[in-house]
Amino acid sequence: MGKTHERIDGRLREFIEAQPMFFVATAPLSGDGTVNLSPKGLRGTLAVLDERTVAYLDFAGSNAETVAHLRENGRITLMWCAFDGPPNIVRVHGRGEPVFRDDRRWPDLLRHFDVDPTPHGLRAVIVVRAELVRDTCGYAVPLMSYDADRDLHARRFAREDDASLSAYFAGKEHVASSIDGLPGLPLPLPPTPPR
């Protein structure tokens, strides 16, 4: 049965850090707005910053629904499922914020991740402060094996620089604004700060 936790530590933290993928859900305030649910992967792109805070790298893509929803209202839920080993589901419900390249926190945040974000068109770090942490049984989650991360994302975006990446985003219908017309990713992208 479900259990509420005061913090992300011990076995919860170990479980979260061991999963090769997780899911992110956000929604606009409008009752008829579009709910967004996104899978996230690539090892090393999620970090537990402290007992109440997690963060993940937000890479180039065809839309920016999560960023738009967070800019509007901050509500977010992250979910991890055990696809192997003992059944378990962990959810972190909280308030999130996109931290962009020109934010003074950017360099310190990047130090928490065990991956080179350069080839992925990194556009933001999503920081989530937990308000509710729960785990449940996960008995109905199927058993599946993790083989490897795909290399397609890095291969696609490694050839982009800041200018071409901004142009790519400007050409996408739902990056500067969401499906529902909310402000999305600020364009043009600020330059990548030196590491």
Short mmCIF file of N, CA, C and O in Angstrom, two decimals, residues 95-151:
data_model
loop_
_atom_site.label_atom_id
_atom_site.label_comp_id
_atom_site.label_asym_id
_atom_site.label_seq_id
_atom_site.Cartn_x
_atom_site.Cartn_y
_atom_site.Cartn_z
N ARG A 95 6.79 21.62 -6.71
CA ARG A 95 6.87 22.85 -7.48
C ARG A 95 8.19 22.85 -8.23
O ARG A 95 9.25 22.60 -7.66
N GLY A 96 8.10 23.12 -9.52
CA GLY A 96 9.29 23.10 -10.35
C GLY A 96 9.57 24.46 -10.97
O GLY A 96 8.71 25.33 -11.04
N GLU A 97 10.80 24.57 -11.43
CA GLU A 97 11.25 25.83 -12.04
C GLU A 97 12.28 25.51 -13.12
O GLU A 97 13.21 24.75 -12.87
N PRO A 98 12.12 26.08 -14.31
CA PRO A 98 13.17 25.94 -15.30
C PRO A 98 14.26 26.97 -15.03
O PRO A 98 13.97 28.16 -14.91
N VAL A 99 15.49 26.50 -14.92
CA VAL A 99 16.64 27.40 -14.74
C VAL A 99 17.34 27.46 -16.09
O VAL A 99 17.78 26.44 -16.62
N PHE A 100 17.42 28.66 -16.65
CA PHE A 100 17.98 28.84 -17.98
C PHE A 100 19.47 29.19 -17.92
O PHE A 100 20.00 29.54 -16.87
N ARG A 101 20.11 29.13 -19.07
CA ARG A 101 21.57 29.30 -19.18
C ARG A 101 22.10 30.61 -18.59
O ARG A 101 23.24 30.67 -18.17
N ASP A 102 21.30 31.66 -18.60
CA ASP A 102 21.77 32.95 -18.11
C ASP A 102 21.51 33.16 -16.61
O ASP A 102 21.77 34.23 -16.08
N ASP A 103 21.02 32.14 -15.94
CA ASP A 103 20.77 32.21 -14.50
C ASP A 103 22.09 32.00 -13.76
O ASP A 103 22.88 31.13 -14.13
N ARG A 104 22.32 32.76 -12.70
CA ARG A 104 23.59 32.65 -11.95
C ARG A 104 23.77 31.27 -11.32
O ARG A 104 24.88 30.87 -11.01
N ARG A 105 22.68 30.51 -11.13
CA ARG A 105 22.77 29.16 -10.54
C ARG A 105 23.22 28.09 -11.53
O ARG A 105 23.54 26.97 -11.14
N TRP A 106 23.20 28.42 -12.81
CA TRP A 106 23.48 27.45 -13.87
C TRP A 106 24.77 26.65 -13.65
O TRP A 106 24.73 25.42 -13.66
N PRO A 107 25.93 27.29 -13.46
CA PRO A 107 27.17 26.51 -13.33
C PRO A 107 27.17 25.56 -12.13
O PRO A 107 27.63 24.42 -12.24
N ASP A 108 26.63 26.00 -11.01
CA ASP A 108 26.58 25.14 -9.83
C ASP A 108 25.65 23.96 -10.04
O ASP A 108 25.94 22.84 -9.60
N LEU A 109 24.52 24.18 -10.69
CA LEU A 109 23.59 23.08 -10.95
C LEU A 109 24.21 22.02 -11.84
O LEU A 109 24.05 20.82 -11.60
N LEU A 110 24.92 22.45 -12.88
CA LEU A 110 25.50 21.48 -13.81
C LEU A 110 26.49 20.53 -13.15
O LEU A 110 26.68 19.40 -13.60
N ARG A 111 27.10 20.94 -12.06
CA ARG A 111 28.06 20.09 -11.36
C ARG A 111 27.44 18.84 -10.75
O ARG A 111 28.13 17.90 -10.39
N HIS A 112 26.12 18.81 -10.63
CA HIS A 112 25.43 17.68 -10.00
C HIS A 112 25.19 16.52 -10.95
O HIS A 112 24.76 15.45 -10.51
N PHE A 113 25.43 16.72 -12.24
CA PHE A 113 25.06 15.71 -13.23
C PHE A 113 26.28 14.96 -13.74
O PHE A 113 27.33 15.55 -13.96
N ASP A 114 26.08 13.66 -13.94
CA ASP A 114 27.17 12.79 -14.37
C ASP A 114 27.02 12.47 -15.86
O ASP A 114 26.90 11.31 -16.26
N VAL A 115 27.00 13.53 -16.67
CA VAL A 115 26.88 13.36 -18.11
C VAL A 115 27.39 14.65 -18.77
O VAL A 115 27.28 15.73 -18.19
N ASP A 116 27.94 14.52 -19.94
CA ASP A 116 28.34 15.70 -20.70
C ASP A 116 27.11 16.18 -21.48
O ASP A 116 26.66 15.50 -22.41
N PRO A 117 26.52 17.33 -21.10
CA PRO A 117 25.31 17.78 -21.79
C PRO A 117 25.56 18.42 -23.14
O PRO A 117 24.62 18.67 -23.89
N THR A 118 26.82 18.66 -23.48
CA THR A 118 27.16 19.41 -24.69
C THR A 118 26.49 18.88 -25.95
O THR A 118 25.91 19.66 -26.72
N PRO A 119 26.51 17.56 -26.24
CA PRO A 119 25.93 17.12 -27.51
C PRO A 119 24.41 17.06 -27.54
O PRO A 119 23.83 16.72 -28.56
N HIS A 120 23.75 17.41 -26.46
CA HIS A 120 22.30 17.22 -26.39
C HIS A 120 21.49 18.50 -26.56
O HIS A 120 20.27 18.47 -26.47
N GLY A 121 22.12 19.65 -26.77
CA GLY A 121 21.35 20.88 -26.90
C GLY A 121 20.67 21.26 -25.60
O GLY A 121 19.47 21.54 -25.58
N LEU A 122 21.41 21.28 -24.53
CA LEU A 122 20.86 21.59 -23.21
C LEU A 122 20.24 22.98 -23.22
O LEU A 122 20.90 23.96 -23.57
N ARG A 123 18.98 23.08 -22.81
CA ARG A 123 18.30 24.37 -22.82
C ARG A 123 17.87 24.84 -21.45
O ARG A 123 17.62 26.02 -21.25
N ALA A 124 17.75 23.92 -20.47
CA ALA A 124 17.36 24.31 -19.11
C ALA A 124 17.70 23.19 -18.14
O ALA A 124 17.89 22.04 -18.55
N VAL A 125 17.76 23.55 -16.88
CA VAL A 125 17.79 22.57 -15.80
C VAL A 125 16.46 22.74 -15.07
O VAL A 125 16.11 23.85 -14.65
N ILE A 126 15.71 21.65 -14.96
CA ILE A 126 14.44 21.69 -14.25
C ILE A 126 14.70 21.32 -12.79
O ILE A 126 15.18 20.22 -12.51
N VAL A 127 14.41 22.23 -11.89
CA VAL A 127 14.61 22.01 -10.45
C VAL A 127 13.25 21.83 -9.81
O VAL A 127 12.35 22.66 -10.00
N VAL A 128 13.08 20.74 -9.05
CA VAL A 128 11.80 20.41 -8.44
C VAL A 128 11.96 20.30 -6.94
O VAL A 128 12.78 19.51 -6.44
N ARG A 129 11.17 21.07 -6.22
CA ARG A 129 11.14 21.03 -4.76
C ARG A 129 9.93 20.19 -4.35
O ARG A 129 8.79 20.52 -4.67
N ALA A 130 10.19 19.09 -3.66
CA ALA A 130 9.13 18.15 -3.28
C ALA A 130 8.21 18.74 -2.22
O ALA A 130 8.67 19.32 -1.24
N GLU A 131 6.91 18.58 -2.44
CA GLU A 131 5.91 18.92 -1.44
C GLU A 131 5.27 17.66 -0.88
O GLU A 131 4.78 17.64 0.24
N LEU A 132 5.27 16.59 -1.68
CA LEU A 132 4.72 15.30 -1.27
C LEU A 132 5.54 14.21 -1.94
O LEU A 132 5.74 14.25 -3.16
N VAL A 133 6.02 13.25 -1.16
CA VAL A 133 6.80 12.13 -1.68
C VAL A 133 6.07 10.85 -1.28
O VAL A 133 5.85 10.61 -0.09
N ARG A 134 5.71 10.04 -2.27
CA ARG A 134 4.96 8.81 -1.98
C ARG A 134 5.54 7.66 -2.78
O ARG A 134 6.03 7.84 -3.87
N ASP A 135 5.46 6.47 -2.18
CA ASP A 135 5.74 5.27 -2.96
C ASP A 135 4.58 4.30 -2.81
O ASP A 135 3.85 4.31 -1.82
N THR A 136 4.37 3.52 -3.86
CA THR A 136 3.31 2.52 -3.90
C THR A 136 3.88 1.23 -4.45
O THR A 136 5.02 1.18 -4.91
N CYS A 137 3.05 0.19 -4.44
CA CYS A 137 3.55 -1.17 -4.70
C CYS A 137 4.05 -1.40 -6.13
O CYS A 137 5.06 -2.07 -6.32
N GLY A 138 3.37 -0.94 -7.13
CA GLY A 138 3.79 -1.21 -8.50
C GLY A 138 3.58 -2.64 -8.95
O GLY A 138 4.26 -3.11 -9.87
N TYR A 139 2.65 -3.35 -8.35
CA TYR A 139 2.43 -4.76 -8.69
C TYR A 139 2.03 -4.96 -10.15
O TYR A 139 2.31 -6.01 -10.73
N ALA A 140 1.38 -3.98 -10.76
CA ALA A 140 0.91 -4.14 -12.14
C ALA A 140 1.91 -3.62 -13.18
O ALA A 140 1.67 -3.73 -14.38
N VAL A 141 3.05 -3.06 -12.74
CA VAL A 141 4.07 -2.59 -13.68
C VAL A 141 4.78 -3.80 -14.27
O VAL A 141 5.26 -4.66 -13.53
N PRO A 142 4.89 -3.90 -15.59
CA PRO A 142 5.50 -5.09 -16.19
C PRO A 142 7.00 -5.16 -15.93
O PRO A 142 7.66 -4.15 -15.70
N LEU A 143 7.51 -6.37 -15.99
CA LEU A 143 8.96 -6.58 -15.94
C LEU A 143 9.52 -6.37 -17.34
O LEU A 143 9.05 -6.94 -18.31
N MET A 144 10.51 -5.48 -17.44
CA MET A 144 11.16 -5.21 -18.72
C MET A 144 12.64 -5.05 -18.47
O MET A 144 13.06 -4.63 -17.38
N SER A 145 13.44 -5.34 -19.48
CA SER A 145 14.89 -5.21 -19.30
C SER A 145 15.39 -3.92 -19.93
O SER A 145 14.89 -3.47 -20.96
N TYR A 146 16.38 -3.32 -19.27
CA TYR A 146 17.05 -2.12 -19.78
C TYR A 146 18.29 -2.58 -20.52
O TYR A 146 19.15 -3.24 -19.95
N ASP A 147 18.40 -2.26 -21.79
CA ASP A 147 19.56 -2.66 -22.59
C ASP A 147 20.62 -1.57 -22.64
O ASP A 147 21.78 -1.82 -22.36
N ALA A 148 20.23 -0.36 -23.00
CA ALA A 148 21.19 0.75 -23.11
C ALA A 148 20.44 2.03 -23.42
O ALA A 148 19.29 2.00 -23.86
N ASP A 149 21.10 3.16 -23.20
CA ASP A 149 20.56 4.44 -23.66
C ASP A 149 20.72 4.51 -25.17
O ASP A 149 21.71 4.01 -25.72
N ARG A 150 19.79 5.14 -25.85
CA ARG A 150 19.94 5.38 -27.28
C ARG A 150 20.94 6.53 -27.47
O ARG A 150 21.01 7.44 -26.67
N ASP A 151 21.68 6.47 -28.56
CA ASP A 151 22.63 7.54 -28.85
C ASP A 151 22.09 8.53 -29.88
O ASP A 151 22.78 9.47 -30.28
#
